[in-house]
Amino acid sequence: MTSTNSSKYNLKKWKILTSKMALEHPWCNVRQDEIELPNGKIIDDFFVSIKPEVALILPITAQKEIVFVRQYRHAIGDFFIELPAGSFDPAQESAESAAIRELQEETGYIAHQIQKIATLYDKPSKDTNQIHLFLAENVMQTGQQNFDITEEIEVILIPVESVFEKITQGEISVAGTIAALFLGLKFIHDSSSL
């Protein structure tokens, strides 16, 4: 985990006085902390969501199309176009192998070689996990999708040149996907101009 040097900004970390699990469930873990703020105030009910790590992959075909998935997201109650992604346990699987696995399971496409482009925090104010972003070029469809129990996924191919328009029109609106698109396509652009 990286952190900026807060001392040069005269900022102080919050002090954890007590901590306990408020909810432990295979699908959701929430920790309740009692904290002391730098100004001395006490907050006894600061809730933190303990989430697994996420691997997200930006797969691009030889025809310069990006492989997206479209699926229902229950919290919002709507369908979203996203890049293939999924959670993993770092003690049992690397981020890289999780990204390759998620791509194959969700889309039937395979990546022979991937590159890590970034590790980001999704919501560090309340969530503990990181999102590991990968880029895979020249992916190929070789098999069938293999869904988890909650997944029903449609595969969508979108030409690279159409992606930013779809973001500005709101058709692609998931933060992790947008971050991977901007970072990954910049990485490709910078590499090709060397």
XYZ file of C-alpha atoms in Angstrom:
194
model
C 0.000 0.000 0.000
C 1.385 3.380 -0.952
C 0.644 6.612 0.803
C 1.587 10.218 0.345
C 3.773 11.860 2.944
C 1.124 13.608 5.030
C 3.681 15.259 7.346
C 4.662 17.800 4.690
C 1.012 18.895 4.663
C 0.735 19.006 8.475
C -1.984 16.381 8.366
C -2.333 13.650 10.968
C -3.828 10.186 10.682
C -6.954 9.255 12.563
C -6.370 7.130 15.667
C -8.316 3.865 15.982
C -9.464 3.443 19.594
C -11.462 0.232 19.109
C -12.423 -1.877 16.144
C -14.911 -4.710 15.723
C -16.644 -6.528 12.912
C -20.204 -5.210 12.576
C -21.130 -7.667 9.802
C -19.385 -10.829 8.646
C -20.911 -12.522 5.641
C -19.434 -14.236 2.559
C -20.788 -11.398 0.378
C -20.214 -8.448 2.714
C -17.869 -7.617 5.609
C -18.166 -4.362 7.523
C -15.884 -3.153 10.309
C -17.001 -0.585 12.911
C -14.216 1.639 14.227
C -14.233 4.040 17.129
C -11.807 6.754 16.074
C -10.236 9.863 17.480
C -9.861 12.657 14.948
C -6.769 14.902 14.986
C -8.912 17.652 16.545
C -9.686 15.338 19.504
C -13.300 14.556 18.595
C -14.404 10.924 18.940
C -16.540 9.119 16.363
C -17.771 5.771 17.623
C -19.483 4.477 14.501
C -17.229 4.891 11.480
C -18.018 1.963 9.195
C -15.463 0.479 6.785
C -16.330 -2.011 4.053
C -13.733 -4.811 3.914
C -13.707 -5.692 0.230
C -11.632 -8.159 -1.787
C -9.071 -6.993 -4.334
C -10.356 -6.470 -7.886
C -8.640 -7.273 -11.186
C -9.925 -5.358 -14.228
C -8.722 -5.919 -17.783
C -8.824 -3.757 -20.911
C -8.930 -6.333 -23.753
C -8.355 -5.146 -27.313
C -8.703 -7.353 -30.382
C -6.378 -7.304 -33.405
C -9.174 -5.375 -35.191
C -8.836 -2.580 -32.571
C -12.130 -3.347 -30.864
C -12.458 -3.321 -27.094
C -14.211 -6.294 -25.518
C -16.816 -5.008 -23.060
C -19.414 -6.767 -20.962
C -22.938 -5.510 -20.376
C -24.659 -6.688 -17.221
C -27.301 -5.814 -14.642
C -26.093 -4.073 -11.486
C -28.629 -4.540 -8.717
C -27.568 -1.680 -6.394
C -28.401 0.843 -9.148
C -31.115 -1.296 -10.753
C -29.858 -0.881 -14.304
C -27.563 -2.330 -16.973
C -23.984 -1.105 -17.403
C -21.261 -1.472 -20.030
C -17.989 -2.313 -18.282
C -14.644 -3.943 -18.828
C -14.309 -7.543 -17.590
C -13.397 -7.599 -13.908
C -13.757 -9.585 -10.752
C -12.605 -10.023 -7.211
C -9.814 -12.287 -6.058
C -7.895 -13.337 -2.956
C -4.206 -12.316 -3.227
C -3.255 -15.202 -0.928
C -4.565 -17.664 -3.516
C -4.218 -15.933 -6.881
C -2.181 -13.137 -8.444
C -3.905 -10.055 -9.830
C -2.598 -10.942 -13.290
C -4.020 -14.465 -13.289
C -7.323 -13.147 -11.904
C -7.571 -10.649 -14.786
C -6.913 -13.372 -17.365
C -9.420 -15.693 -15.675
C -12.140 -13.030 -15.479
C -11.687 -12.165 -19.161
C -12.076 -15.791 -20.185
C -14.995 -16.532 -17.835
C -16.988 -13.395 -18.675
C -16.328 -13.175 -22.417
C -14.803 -16.393 -23.789
C -11.800 -14.324 -24.952
C -8.246 -15.222 -24.016
C -5.214 -13.018 -23.446
C -1.805 -14.528 -24.058
C 0.089 -11.568 -22.651
C -1.046 -8.740 -20.402
C 0.582 -5.649 -18.930
C -0.235 -3.975 -15.651
C -1.133 -0.329 -16.192
C -2.059 0.839 -12.672
C -3.271 0.018 -9.204
C -5.991 2.332 -7.930
C -8.199 2.779 -4.891
C -11.901 2.893 -5.714
C -13.290 4.557 -2.591
C -10.599 4.929 0.103
C -12.908 6.848 2.423
C -14.966 3.712 3.122
C -13.523 0.705 1.237
C -10.268 -1.182 1.820
C -9.631 -2.733 -1.585
C -7.505 -1.871 -4.587
C -8.335 -2.220 -8.282
C -5.538 -3.693 -10.389
C -5.809 -2.549 -14.021
C -4.368 -4.558 -16.906
C -4.079 -4.139 -20.664
C -4.291 -7.068 -23.105
C -3.792 -6.573 -26.827
C -4.691 -9.005 -29.624
C -7.139 -10.977 -27.502
C -8.958 -13.807 -29.273
C -12.279 -15.522 -28.715
C -11.533 -19.176 -28.078
C -14.237 -20.508 -25.826
C -17.535 -20.135 -24.066
C -18.464 -17.859 -21.195
C -18.462 -19.431 -17.728
C -20.585 -17.382 -15.333
C -20.809 -17.140 -11.564
C -24.270 -17.689 -10.072
C -25.107 -13.947 -10.115
C -23.834 -13.247 -13.628
C -25.712 -12.919 -16.878
C -23.427 -11.128 -19.304
C -23.650 -9.868 -22.857
C -20.357 -9.335 -24.721
C -20.104 -6.103 -26.725
C -17.289 -5.128 -29.085
C -16.743 -1.380 -29.445
C -14.150 0.141 -31.801
C -11.420 2.020 -29.928
C -12.220 5.256 -31.780
C -15.854 5.171 -30.536
C -15.129 4.703 -26.843
C -14.624 8.306 -25.725
C -17.847 9.402 -27.408
C -19.704 6.679 -25.506
C -18.197 7.967 -22.248
C -19.253 11.567 -22.940
C -22.748 10.375 -23.928
C -23.049 8.455 -20.650
C -23.232 4.999 -22.254
C -20.059 3.994 -20.408
C -20.226 5.364 -16.872
C -18.463 3.027 -14.424
C -15.452 4.712 -12.806
C -12.995 1.785 -12.842
C -13.747 1.081 -16.493
C -13.246 4.722 -17.453
C -9.955 4.918 -15.539
C -8.684 1.777 -17.293
C -9.719 3.135 -20.699
C -7.947 6.464 -20.265
C -4.807 4.946 -18.751
C -4.671 1.941 -21.086
C -5.288 3.831 -24.312
C -2.758 6.490 -23.265
C -0.265 3.691 -22.581
C -0.831 2.295 -26.089
C -0.522 5.770 -27.634
C 2.692 6.551 -25.727
C 4.215 3.166 -26.622
C 3.400 3.496 -30.322
C 4.971 6.962 -30.509
C 8.353 5.819 -29.172
